[in-house]
Amino acid sequence: MPPIPGSGLAKGLAVTLRTMTRKTVTAQYPDVQPELPPRSRGVIALFEENCTVCMLCARECPDWCIYIDSHKETVPAAAPGGRERSRNVLDRFAIDFSLCMYCGICIEVCPFDALFWSPEFEYAETDILELTHERDKLREWMWTVPEPPALDPAAEEPKEIAAARKTAEKLEAQRAQEAQEAQQAGQPEQAGQAGQDQRPATETEGEA
């Protein structure tokens, strides 16, 4: 059956009429900030205290956009007669976001939880060279990282928490047992001392 002339125009006008009666959903950015989901991939934030300069993030980055510089420092022995140790000290940690493709590999491979996704996205620059952000800026973005979602009440307890809890319970039981043994060992001594204190009094009464 051939199409009725003007049917396409009628359908288009019907869509327009339906849309005109709906409430607008346009957010007036930047006056109104968007509500981003918790796992938004905005920028990569750095928690400098956890970084050990292992270089895993820089080596695994497909775009080679992470730049890390460090130096070694000697740590004195913790106890007399101990051996000095050396540790890496972070001098520079920078990410070139003009090269970054936001794959998240650096965050996944970090063994010490030093990198996190931040929902911050307002970091546009007029010069592409200024898109290389140093560790101070990455540290500022760390405070915009949202808290991790709560665990499902029916989920299995994480292995790390379970191991820590079992260790704490074991130490608590060991301390309670030691305290009980010390208390039991102290009772006979107190009884013996009481008997020794009573003997001179009895002998003195006999002499009297």
C-alpha positions as YAML, in Angstrom:
chain: A
units: angstrom
residues:
- id: 1
  name: MET
  ca: [0.00, 0.00, 0.00]
- id: 2
  name: PRO
  ca: [1.53, 3.33, -1.01]
- id: 3
  name: PRO
  ca: [2.15, 5.77, 1.85]
- id: 4
  name: ILE
  ca: [-0.41, 8.48, 2.41]
- id: 5
  name: PRO
  ca: [0.88, 11.85, 1.26]
- id: 6
  name: GLY
  ca: [1.88, 13.97, 4.22]
- id: 7
  name: SER
  ca: [2.04, 11.05, 6.70]
- id: 8
  name: GLY
  ca: [5.72, 11.70, 7.46]
- id: 9
  name: LEU
  ca: [5.02, 15.34, 8.23]
- id: 10
  name: ALA
  ca: [2.16, 14.37, 10.51]
- id: 11
  name: LYS
  ca: [4.38, 11.95, 12.45]
- id: 12
  name: GLY
  ca: [7.07, 14.59, 12.86]
- id: 13
  name: LEU
  ca: [4.55, 17.14, 14.13]
- id: 14
  name: ALA
  ca: [3.17, 14.56, 16.58]
- id: 15
  name: VAL
  ca: [6.65, 14.00, 18.03]
- id: 16
  name: THR
  ca: [7.13, 17.76, 18.31]
- id: 17
  name: LEU
  ca: [3.81, 18.18, 20.14]
- id: 18
  name: ARG
  ca: [4.62, 15.37, 22.58]
- id: 19
  name: THR
  ca: [8.03, 16.87, 23.31]
- id: 20
  name: MET
  ca: [6.62, 20.35, 23.84]
- id: 21
  name: THR
  ca: [4.40, 19.14, 26.68]
- id: 22
  name: ARG
  ca: [7.21, 17.46, 28.60]
- id: 23
  name: LYS
  ca: [9.27, 19.16, 31.29]
- id: 24
  name: THR
  ca: [12.74, 20.17, 30.17]
- id: 25
  name: VAL
  ca: [15.69, 18.14, 31.52]
- id: 26
  name: THR
  ca: [18.46, 20.45, 30.37]
- id: 27
  name: ALA
  ca: [20.95, 21.28, 33.15]
- id: 28
  name: GLN
  ca: [22.15, 24.86, 32.92]
- id: 29
  name: TYR
  ca: [25.87, 24.11, 33.18]
- id: 30
  name: PRO
  ca: [28.05, 25.66, 34.63]
- id: 31
  name: ASP
  ca: [25.48, 27.26, 36.94]
- id: 32
  name: VAL
  ca: [24.18, 23.78, 37.78]
- id: 33
  name: GLN
  ca: [26.78, 21.09, 38.31]
- id: 34
  name: PRO
  ca: [25.94, 17.65, 36.92]
- id: 35
  name: GLU
  ca: [25.36, 14.75, 39.30]
- id: 36
  name: LEU
  ca: [28.02, 12.29, 38.15]
- id: 37
  name: PRO
  ca: [27.92, 8.60, 39.04]
- id: 38
  name: PRO
  ca: [30.39, 7.45, 41.73]
- id: 39
  name: ARG
  ca: [32.57, 5.56, 39.25]
- id: 40
  name: SER
  ca: [33.00, 8.42, 36.80]
- id: 41
  name: ARG
  ca: [36.40, 8.55, 35.13]
- id: 42
  name: GLY
  ca: [37.30, 12.20, 35.42]
- id: 43
  name: VAL
  ca: [40.97, 12.51, 36.36]
- id: 44
  name: ILE
  ca: [43.51, 10.36, 38.19]
- id: 45
  name: ALA
  ca: [44.28, 11.48, 41.74]
- id: 46
  name: LEU
  ca: [47.46, 10.64, 43.64]
- id: 47
  name: PHE
  ca: [47.72, 9.66, 47.32]
- id: 48
  name: GLU
  ca: [51.39, 10.44, 47.67]
- id: 49
  name: GLU
  ca: [51.90, 8.76, 51.07]
- id: 50
  name: ASN
  ca: [51.10, 5.34, 49.59]
- id: 51
  name: CYS
  ca: [53.43, 5.65, 46.59]
- id: 52
  name: THR
  ca: [56.61, 3.55, 46.87]
- id: 53
  name: VAL
  ca: [57.98, 4.51, 43.41]
- id: 54
  name: CYS
  ca: [57.65, 0.93, 42.21]
- id: 55
  name: MET
  ca: [57.11, 2.29, 38.64]
- id: 56
  name: LEU
  ca: [54.43, -0.29, 37.84]
- id: 57
  name: CYS
  ca: [51.95, 2.38, 36.73]
- id: 58
  name: ALA
  ca: [54.48, 4.02, 34.39]
- id: 59
  name: ARG
  ca: [55.57, 0.70, 32.89]
- id: 60
  name: GLU
  ca: [52.04, -0.59, 32.32]
- id: 61
  name: CYS
  ca: [50.66, 2.65, 30.85]
- id: 62
  name: PRO
  ca: [49.87, 2.03, 27.14]
- id: 63
  name: ASP
  ca: [50.35, 5.72, 26.30]
- id: 64
  name: TRP
  ca: [53.49, 6.34, 28.39]
- id: 65
  name: CYS
  ca: [51.89, 9.46, 29.84]
- id: 66
  name: ILE
  ca: [53.10, 8.99, 33.45]
- id: 67
  name: TYR
  ca: [56.41, 10.60, 34.42]
- id: 68
  name: ILE
  ca: [58.09, 9.62, 37.69]
- id: 69
  name: ASP
  ca: [61.39, 10.81, 39.17]
- id: 70
  name: SER
  ca: [62.86, 9.68, 42.48]
- id: 71
  name: HIS
  ca: [66.05, 9.35, 44.47]
- id: 72
  name: LYS
  ca: [67.32, 6.99, 47.15]
- id: 73
  name: GLU
  ca: [67.80, 7.89, 50.78]
- id: 74
  name: THR
  ca: [69.54, 5.92, 53.50]
- id: 75
  name: VAL
  ca: [67.43, 5.08, 56.52]
- id: 76
  name: PRO
  ca: [69.41, 4.57, 59.74]
- id: 77
  name: ALA
  ca: [69.09, 1.31, 61.62]
- id: 78
  name: ALA
  ca: [66.08, 1.07, 63.90]
- id: 79
  name: ALA
  ca: [68.05, -0.77, 66.61]
- id: 80
  name: PRO
  ca: [71.69, -0.63, 67.69]
- id: 81
  name: GLY
  ca: [73.79, -3.00, 65.63]
- id: 82
  name: GLY
  ca: [71.19, -3.13, 62.86]
- id: 83
  name: ARG
  ca: [71.82, -2.55, 59.19]
- id: 84
  name: GLU
  ca: [70.98, 0.63, 57.35]
- id: 85
  name: ARG
  ca: [68.32, 0.47, 54.67]
- id: 86
  name: SER
  ca: [67.67, 2.49, 51.54]
- id: 87
  name: ARG
  ca: [64.29, 3.70, 50.32]
- id: 88
  name: ASN
  ca: [62.98, 5.49, 47.27]
- id: 89
  name: VAL
  ca: [61.76, 9.06, 47.73]
- id: 90
  name: LEU
  ca: [59.31, 10.49, 45.20]
- id: 91
  name: ASP
  ca: [60.54, 13.68, 43.49]
- id: 92
  name: ARG
  ca: [58.07, 14.00, 40.63]
- id: 93
  name: PHE
  ca: [54.80, 12.34, 39.64]
- id: 94
  name: ALA
  ca: [53.10, 13.86, 36.61]
- id: 95
  name: ILE
  ca: [50.41, 12.71, 34.19]
- id: 96
  name: ASP
  ca: [50.00, 14.10, 30.68]
- id: 97
  name: PHE
  ca: [46.21, 14.12, 30.21]
- id: 98
  name: SER
  ca: [46.60, 15.10, 26.57]
- id: 99
  name: LEU
  ca: [47.90, 11.55, 26.01]
- id: 100
  name: CYS
  ca: [45.92, 9.68, 28.66]
- id: 101
  name: MET
  ca: [43.12, 7.53, 27.28]
- id: 102
  name: TYR
  ca: [41.51, 6.92, 30.71]
- id: 103
  name: CYS
  ca: [41.88, 3.15, 30.55]
- id: 104
  name: GLY
  ca: [42.49, 2.87, 34.31]
- id: 105
  name: ILE
  ca: [45.30, 0.33, 34.01]
- id: 106
  name: CYS
  ca: [47.60, 2.40, 36.25]
- id: 107
  name: ILE
  ca: [44.98, 2.38, 39.01]
- id: 108
  name: GLU
  ca: [44.41, -1.35, 38.72]
- id: 109
  name: VAL
  ca: [48.09, -2.35, 38.79]
- id: 110
  name: CYS
  ca: [49.06, -0.08, 41.72]
- id: 111
  name: PRO
  ca: [49.75, -2.54, 44.57]
- id: 112
  name: PHE
  ca: [49.63, 0.11, 47.31]
- id: 113
  name: ASP
  ca: [46.42, 2.04, 46.46]
- id: 114
  name: ALA
  ca: [48.15, 5.28, 45.55]
- id: 115
  name: LEU
  ca: [46.02, 6.13, 42.49]
- id: 116
  name: PHE
  ca: [42.26, 6.73, 42.41]
- id: 117
  name: TRP
  ca: [39.59, 7.90, 40.00]
- id: 118
  name: SER
  ca: [38.26, 11.37, 40.72]
- id: 119
  name: PRO
  ca: [35.01, 12.63, 39.14]
- id: 120
  name: GLU
  ca: [36.64, 16.05, 38.61]
- id: 121
  name: PHE
  ca: [36.43, 17.01, 34.94]
- id: 122
  name: GLU
  ca: [36.91, 20.79, 34.82]
- id: 123
  name: TYR
  ca: [40.58, 20.96, 33.96]
- id: 124
  name: ALA
  ca: [40.55, 22.22, 30.38]
- id: 125
  name: GLU
  ca: [43.47, 24.40, 29.30]
- id: 126
  name: THR
  ca: [44.08, 26.73, 26.39]
- id: 127
  name: ASP
  ca: [47.58, 25.29, 25.86]
- id: 128
  name: ILE
  ca: [48.11, 21.57, 25.39]
- id: 129
  name: LEU
  ca: [51.39, 21.76, 27.28]
- id: 130
  name: GLU
  ca: [49.51, 22.76, 30.42]
- id: 131
  name: LEU
  ca: [47.60, 19.46, 30.44]
- id: 132
  name: THR
  ca: [50.61, 17.80, 32.11]
- id: 133
  name: HIS
  ca: [49.66, 18.05, 35.77]
- id: 134
  name: GLU
  ca: [52.23, 17.57, 38.52]
- id: 135
  name: ARG
  ca: [51.83, 15.75, 41.82]
- id: 136
  name: ASP
  ca: [50.60, 18.83, 43.71]
- id: 137
  name: LYS
  ca: [47.58, 19.11, 41.42]
- id: 138
  name: LEU
  ca: [47.04, 15.35, 41.49]
- id: 139
  name: ARG
  ca: [47.13, 15.54, 45.30]
- id: 140
  name: GLU
  ca: [44.44, 18.24, 45.31]
- id: 141
  name: TRP
  ca: [42.16, 16.00, 43.26]
- id: 142
  name: MET
  ca: [42.60, 13.27, 45.87]
- id: 143
  name: TRP
  ca: [40.16, 15.10, 48.17]
- id: 144
  name: THR
  ca: [37.44, 14.93, 45.49]
- id: 145
  name: VAL
  ca: [37.53, 11.13, 45.34]
- id: 146
  name: PRO
  ca: [34.17, 9.78, 46.62]
- id: 147
  name: GLU
  ca: [34.02, 7.22, 49.40]
- id: 148
  name: PRO
  ca: [33.76, 3.60, 48.27]
- id: 149
  name: PRO
  ca: [30.24, 2.19, 48.22]
- id: 150
  name: ALA
  ca: [29.11, 0.21, 51.24]
- id: 151
  name: LEU
  ca: [29.40, -3.55, 51.07]
- id: 152
  name: ASP
  ca: [26.35, -5.67, 50.47]
- id: 153
  name: PRO
  ca: [25.12, -6.97, 53.86]
- id: 154
  name: ALA
  ca: [24.91, -10.47, 52.39]
- id: 155
  name: ALA
  ca: [28.36, -10.29, 50.80]
- id: 156
  name: GLU
  ca: [31.25, -12.41, 52.01]
- id: 157
  name: GLU
  ca: [33.61, -10.70, 54.44]
- id: 158
  name: PRO
  ca: [36.82, -9.51, 52.74]
- id: 159
  name: LYS
  ca: [39.79, -11.80, 53.33]
- id: 160
  name: GLU
  ca: [41.94, -8.98, 54.70]
- id: 161
  name: ILE
  ca: [39.35, -8.00, 57.31]
- id: 162
  name: ALA
  ca: [38.70, -11.64, 58.25]
- id: 163
  name: ALA
  ca: [42.43, -12.32, 58.69]
- id: 164
  name: ALA
  ca: [42.89, -9.17, 60.78]
- id: 165
  name: ARG
  ca: [39.88, -10.02, 62.94]
- id: 166
  name: LYS
  ca: [41.08, -13.59, 63.57]
- id: 167
  name: THR
  ca: [44.55, -12.32, 64.48]
- id: 168
  name: ALA
  ca: [43.06, -9.79, 66.91]
- id: 169
  name: GLU
  ca: [40.86, -12.43, 68.51]
- id: 170
  name: LYS
  ca: [43.81, -14.79, 68.85]
- id: 171
  name: LEU
  ca: [45.95, -12.12, 70.52]
- id: 172
  name: GLU
  ca: [43.10, -11.19, 72.87]
- id: 173
  name: ALA
  ca: [42.60, -14.83, 73.87]
- id: 174
  name: GLN
  ca: [46.34, -15.25, 74.43]
- id: 175
  name: ARG
  ca: [46.48, -12.18, 76.66]
- id: 176
  name: ALA
  ca: [43.47, -13.35, 78.66]
- id: 177
  name: GLN
  ca: [45.09, -16.77, 79.16]
- id: 178
  name: GLU
  ca: [48.38, -15.21, 80.29]
- id: 179
  name: ALA
  ca: [46.52, -12.96, 82.74]
- id: 180
  name: GLN
  ca: [44.62, -15.93, 84.12]
- id: 181
  name: GLU
  ca: [47.81, -17.97, 84.54]
- id: 182
  name: ALA
  ca: [49.51, -15.05, 86.27]
- id: 183
  name: GLN
  ca: [46.56, -14.68, 88.62]
- id: 184
  name: GLN
  ca: [46.56, -18.39, 89.43]
- id: 185
  name: ALA
  ca: [50.31, -18.33, 90.04]
- id: 186
  name: GLY
  ca: [49.96, -15.34, 92.37]
- id: 187
  name: GLN
  ca: [47.29, -16.90, 94.61]
- id: 188
  name: PRO
  ca: [49.46, -19.69, 96.14]
- id: 189
  name: GLU
  ca: [52.25, -17.20, 96.80]
- id: 190
  name: GLN
  ca: [49.82, -14.94, 98.66]
- id: 191
  name: ALA
  ca: [48.52, -17.93, 100.65]
- id: 192
  name: GLY
  ca: [52.10, -18.94, 101.57]
- id: 193
  name: GLN
  ca: [52.94, -15.41, 102.64]
- id: 194
  name: ALA
  ca: [49.82, -15.27, 104.80]
- id: 195
  name: GLY
  ca: [50.83, -18.54, 106.53]
- id: 196
  name: GLN
  ca: [54.30, -17.18, 107.19]
- id: 197
  name: ASP
  ca: [52.81, -14.02, 108.67]
- id: 198
  name: GLN
  ca: [50.61, -16.09, 111.05]
- id: 199
  name: ARG
  ca: [53.38, -18.38, 112.43]
- id: 200
  name: PRO
  ca: [55.31, -15.77, 114.47]
- id: 201
  name: ALA
  ca: [52.07, -14.62, 116.07]
- id: 202
  name: THR
  ca: [51.23, -18.20, 117.15]
- id: 203
  name: GLU
  ca: [54.71, -18.77, 118.58]
- id: 204
  name: THR
  ca: [54.54, -15.47, 120.46]
- id: 205
  name: GLU
  ca: [51.19, -16.44, 122.02]
- id: 206
  name: GLY
  ca: [52.70, -19.82, 123.20]
- id: 207
  name: GLU
  ca: [55.64, -18.10, 124.83]
- id: 208
  name: ALA
  ca: [53.30, -15.73, 126.60]
...
